[in-house]
XYZ file of C-alpha atoms in Angstrom:
167
model
C 110.586 69.495 126.502
C 113.276 66.917 127.078
C 112.512 63.373 126.030
C 113.581 60.197 127.884
C 114.408 57.278 125.848
C 115.491 53.746 126.585
C 118.659 52.628 124.947
C 118.029 49.155 123.447
C 120.049 46.630 125.424
C 120.676 48.940 128.336
C 118.051 47.467 130.620
C 117.761 43.741 131.428
C 115.880 41.556 133.989
C 118.104 40.114 136.723
C 115.575 37.974 138.538
C 111.776 37.826 139.447
C 111.597 38.912 143.066
C 108.407 37.211 144.286
C 106.569 33.969 143.498
C 107.538 30.466 142.897
C 107.818 30.267 139.098
C 109.240 32.792 136.689
C 106.683 32.827 133.730
C 109.067 34.719 131.504
C 112.160 32.579 131.799
C 110.104 29.306 132.536
C 112.154 28.358 135.687
C 111.961 28.600 139.401
C 111.764 32.128 140.774
C 114.900 33.196 142.669
C 113.380 33.771 146.098
C 110.818 30.945 146.239
C 108.516 33.217 148.261
C 105.541 30.908 148.294
C 107.578 28.017 149.854
C 109.595 30.206 152.255
C 106.930 32.864 153.287
C 103.505 31.824 151.814
C 103.688 34.788 149.382
C 102.474 34.105 145.934
C 102.800 37.605 144.548
C 102.369 41.333 144.938
C 101.129 44.122 142.869
C 103.677 46.940 143.127
C 106.825 47.872 144.901
C 109.298 50.502 145.748
C 112.653 50.395 147.458
C 114.862 52.475 149.721
C 117.867 52.180 152.065
C 117.651 52.137 155.768
C 120.032 50.987 158.457
C 122.501 49.335 155.950
C 119.787 47.200 154.129
C 117.860 47.697 150.996
C 114.082 47.622 151.847
C 111.207 46.752 149.551
C 107.700 47.904 150.076
C 105.128 45.732 148.232
C 101.398 46.698 147.828
C 98.437 44.211 147.863
C 100.015 40.836 148.556
C 98.579 37.414 147.864
C 97.227 35.459 149.436
C 95.914 37.897 151.955
C 92.079 38.004 152.071
C 92.030 41.636 153.132
C 94.614 42.820 150.589
C 97.358 43.346 153.074
C 100.727 44.400 151.964
C 104.189 42.988 152.473
C 107.703 44.265 153.218
C 111.122 42.716 152.684
C 114.778 43.445 152.847
C 118.147 42.363 151.442
C 121.707 42.502 152.625
C 122.962 41.787 149.154
C 125.489 44.299 147.876
C 125.195 43.171 144.260
C 122.150 42.194 142.142
C 123.984 39.299 140.642
C 122.921 36.430 140.416
C 119.768 37.768 142.056
C 118.431 39.782 145.012
C 117.773 37.442 148.065
C 114.753 38.779 149.967
C 113.836 38.235 153.646
C 110.278 38.891 154.771
C 109.244 39.493 158.393
C 107.195 36.383 159.065
C 105.623 34.157 161.641
C 106.781 30.682 160.715
C 106.461 30.339 156.971
C 103.789 33.103 156.563
C 104.790 36.694 155.683
C 103.603 39.392 158.119
C 101.464 42.229 156.785
C 102.305 45.645 157.976
C 99.624 47.101 160.355
C 99.118 50.882 160.697
C 97.700 52.728 163.614
C 97.257 56.343 164.627
C 99.359 57.745 167.455
C 96.677 56.911 169.973
C 96.379 53.309 168.750
C 93.388 53.283 166.405
C 93.706 51.179 163.297
C 94.293 52.720 159.844
C 92.808 50.766 156.951
C 95.301 48.846 154.820
C 92.899 46.988 152.620
C 92.967 46.689 148.756
C 94.374 49.714 147.046
C 95.659 51.122 150.391
C 99.223 50.589 149.733
C 102.832 51.929 150.490
C 104.092 54.249 147.849
C 107.626 55.228 149.043
C 109.991 54.991 152.077
C 113.003 56.786 153.330
C 115.430 56.731 156.265
C 116.045 59.796 158.487
C 117.747 60.113 161.805
C 117.777 56.375 162.415
C 114.004 55.934 161.661
C 112.167 54.286 158.984
C 109.364 56.240 157.287
C 106.794 55.011 154.788
C 104.241 57.026 152.804
C 100.983 55.120 152.398
C 97.569 55.509 150.855
C 94.396 54.777 152.771
C 90.677 55.552 152.654
C 90.263 53.989 149.244
C 86.892 54.285 147.453
C 85.285 53.861 144.018
C 83.948 56.874 142.110
C 82.532 56.801 138.656
C 83.951 53.373 137.893
C 87.512 54.245 138.991
C 89.604 53.464 142.088
C 90.444 56.539 144.259
C 93.170 56.476 146.928
C 91.538 58.983 149.292
C 94.336 59.958 151.564
C 98.150 59.718 151.714
C 99.833 59.632 155.038
C 103.372 59.560 156.409
C 104.156 56.649 158.827
C 107.008 55.712 160.981
C 108.049 52.253 161.978
C 107.534 51.701 165.621
C 110.777 50.666 167.295
C 112.248 49.894 163.900
C 109.580 47.190 163.014
C 108.516 47.733 159.444
C 105.242 45.748 160.226
C 104.045 48.116 162.868
C 103.730 51.620 161.423
C 102.338 54.728 163.264
C 100.586 57.423 161.158
C 102.199 60.761 161.871
C 100.786 63.243 159.345
C 98.309 63.572 156.471
C 100.354 64.159 153.316
C 97.417 64.666 150.985
C 93.643 64.276 151.135
C 91.364 63.974 148.142
């Protein structure tokens, strides 16, 4: 079986994407997301290209009492000196994506119910998400994965199209 190895010196940090302070480099974080968008931090992320932008899907984002997620984009064409993020927001507060069924019923996006990947096809933005989280035998279970599409191109209004997997 093939092995994957990291060549020392071939990977390096360019910038910290979220937060106000970079704890590793002991300096201001590049995007000042707390000051600009009220976003202290997130737990995971994935990225993809859509409509000429690089989009970032972030999971549980703080501070959001219900464990809401966040989404951002950049128009940057180079990662140097850092990747400048823009979050959909209302004033200085990031807007959490909301998910609904085709007939308008809300889909849960609480803690552990997060975006996992996204892609662009035929001019539409699609996002895979988990939902129906539960605890079993002391572990977190993401009960269902769904495929959603951004309503009218708005990454904060997602419509659930299909079940991708169900536990």
